[in-house]
Each structure stands twice: as structure tokens, then as C-alpha cells.
Short mmCIF file of C-alpha atoms in Angstrom, two decimals:
data_model
loop_
_atom_site.label_atom_id
_atom_site.label_comp_id
_atom_site.label_asym_id
_atom_site.label_seq_id
_atom_site.Cartn_x
_atom_site.Cartn_y
_atom_site.Cartn_z
CA MET A 1 0.02 0.01 0.06
CA THR A 2 1.35 3.52 -0.84
CA ALA A 3 0.40 4.79 2.48
CA ASP A 4 2.48 2.18 4.20
CA PHE A 5 5.45 2.88 1.83
CA VAL A 6 5.31 6.72 2.74
CA ALA A 7 5.18 6.11 6.49
CA THR A 8 7.98 3.72 6.58
CA THR A 9 10.27 5.91 4.33
CA LEU A 10 9.51 9.07 6.18
CA THR A 11 10.01 7.03 9.28
CA GLN A 12 13.73 5.65 7.93
CA LEU A 13 14.54 9.47 6.63
CA ALA A 14 13.70 11.14 10.15
CA VAL A 15 15.95 8.51 11.94
CA GLY A 16 18.70 8.90 9.53
CA PHE A 17 18.63 12.94 9.61
CA ARG A 18 18.37 12.88 13.51
CA ARG A 19 21.57 10.67 13.54
CA GLN A 20 23.16 13.68 11.60
CA GLY A 21 21.99 16.12 14.29
CA VAL A 22 18.83 17.32 12.73
CA VAL A 23 16.10 18.18 15.01
CA LEU A 24 13.21 16.35 13.14
CA LYS A 25 10.14 14.71 14.74
CA PHE A 26 7.73 12.35 12.86
CA ASP A 27 4.52 11.24 14.32
CA THR A 28 2.59 8.04 12.37
CA VAL A 29 -0.63 6.40 13.08
CA LYS A 30 -2.10 3.10 11.92
CA PHE A 31 -3.51 3.23 8.38
CA PRO A 32 -7.56 3.06 8.55
CA ALA A 33 -9.20 -0.21 8.02
CA ASN A 34 -11.11 1.45 5.36
CA ALA A 35 -9.60 3.81 3.39
CA PHE A 36 -12.98 5.41 2.45
CA SER A 37 -14.34 5.67 5.89
CA GLY A 38 -14.09 9.05 7.96
CA GLU A 39 -11.65 7.52 9.95
CA PRO A 40 -8.68 10.10 10.78
CA TYR A 41 -5.28 9.34 9.10
CA GLN A 42 -2.62 11.96 9.27
CA LEU A 43 1.14 11.69 9.36
CA LYS A 44 3.16 14.67 10.87
CA LEU A 45 6.61 15.46 10.06
CA PHE A 46 7.72 18.20 12.02
CA ILE A 47 10.29 20.71 11.28
CA ASP A 48 9.88 23.01 14.32
CA ASP A 49 7.08 23.72 16.78
CA THR A 50 5.42 26.41 14.61
CA GLU A 51 5.63 24.31 11.14
CA PHE A 52 5.35 20.78 9.95
CA TRP A 53 4.20 18.40 6.79
CA SER A 54 0.80 16.79 7.20
CA ILE A 55 0.51 13.58 4.88
CA HIS A 56 -3.39 12.56 4.95
CA LEU A 57 -6.17 11.13 2.98
CA VAL A 58 -8.17 13.17 0.47
CA ASP A 59 -10.73 12.44 -2.08
CA ARG A 60 -11.76 9.34 0.14
CA GLN A 61 -14.32 7.89 -2.99
CA ILE A 62 -13.92 4.82 -4.65
CA GLY A 63 -11.77 5.46 -7.66
CA LYS A 64 -10.79 8.92 -6.32
CA VAL A 65 -8.76 8.25 -2.98
CA GLY A 66 -5.47 10.21 -2.98
CA LEU A 67 -2.63 11.22 -0.62
CA MET A 68 -1.88 14.71 0.14
CA PHE A 69 1.41 16.14 1.47
CA ALA A 70 0.61 19.81 2.77
CA ARG A 71 2.58 22.34 4.74
CA ILE A 72 0.91 23.36 8.05
CA VAL A 73 1.91 26.54 9.95
CA ARG A 74 1.04 27.28 13.54
CA ASP A 75 -0.13 30.84 14.00
CA THR A 76 0.80 32.59 17.59
CA ASN A 77 -2.39 31.46 19.02
CA GLY A 78 -1.74 27.45 17.94
CA GLN A 79 -3.98 27.51 15.35
CA GLU A 80 -2.70 25.27 12.53
CA LEU A 81 -3.23 27.09 8.96
CA LEU A 82 -2.97 25.13 5.79
CA THR A 83 -0.57 26.67 3.30
CA ASN A 84 -0.85 26.60 -0.46
CA ASP A 85 2.28 24.19 -0.48
CA SER A 86 1.18 20.91 -1.33
CA ILE A 87 1.45 17.71 -3.26
CA VAL A 88 -1.42 15.55 -3.85
CA PHE A 89 -1.18 12.09 -5.43
CA ARG A 90 -4.29 10.61 -6.52
CA TRP A 91 -5.85 7.78 -8.69
CA VAL A 92 -6.69 9.19 -12.24
CA GLY A 93 -9.26 6.74 -13.95
CA THR A 94 -8.99 3.25 -13.02
CA ASP A 95 -5.54 2.06 -13.80
CA ARG A 96 -3.16 5.14 -13.41
CA PHE A 97 -1.81 7.40 -10.39
CA GLY A 98 -1.11 11.06 -11.09
CA PHE A 99 -0.29 14.30 -8.77
CA SER A 100 -0.82 17.77 -8.66
CA LEU A 101 1.57 20.32 -7.27
CA ASN A 102 0.34 23.89 -5.47
CA ASP A 103 2.96 26.17 -4.51
CA ARG A 104 3.00 29.44 -2.63
CA MET A 105 3.28 32.48 -5.00
CA THR A 106 4.97 35.21 -3.01
#
């Protein structure tokens, strides 16, 4: 499963970077038994206390499920804000996987 590959790879990368002295935290949760359910699924790769990358499921419909990587920032009140920096991997049709990229234009 793609989500398991992503979680395993990110865990290994985080461990490798930490061995080199990089301050990095990775939180993982078990993948839902049913990807189309409303059961929450979010992995978090923390850069610091104010910013992290969220990896979560989107388009949770048969034939449309996708995996989104999005940068989240926390404001001074601790509220999490989604940025325009994201990559979405999703099924295209019934036999292909495609991706879209959004990036902040400032």
C-alpha cells in the first residue's frame, strides 16, 4: 500500500536525519481499516514547533482516493493553518496514479 510505503520511508528518513543531528520529529498513526471511511489518518513531519508537513488522505471516494502532502504552520495562538504548499497523489481513472502540485506564489 502506498501509505505504508510513505510512512516507512519517512520514518527511515527522520531517523537518518536525526543521526546527523537534525532536529526532526515524525508522528505516525495506523492506516484506517477502510480508506473510504471518515476514520482520521494523518502523519506529521515536524520541522519545528511552528511548522510541519501533514500527510493525509483526500478524495475518500472509490476511484478517487488520494494522499496529500501539505505544509501546515501554527500561528501565535496555536491554530494550524494550511499553506498553499502541497502535493497530491491520486488515482486518475481506474489504472493510473497522477499528482498535482500547488506552491505559494509570494
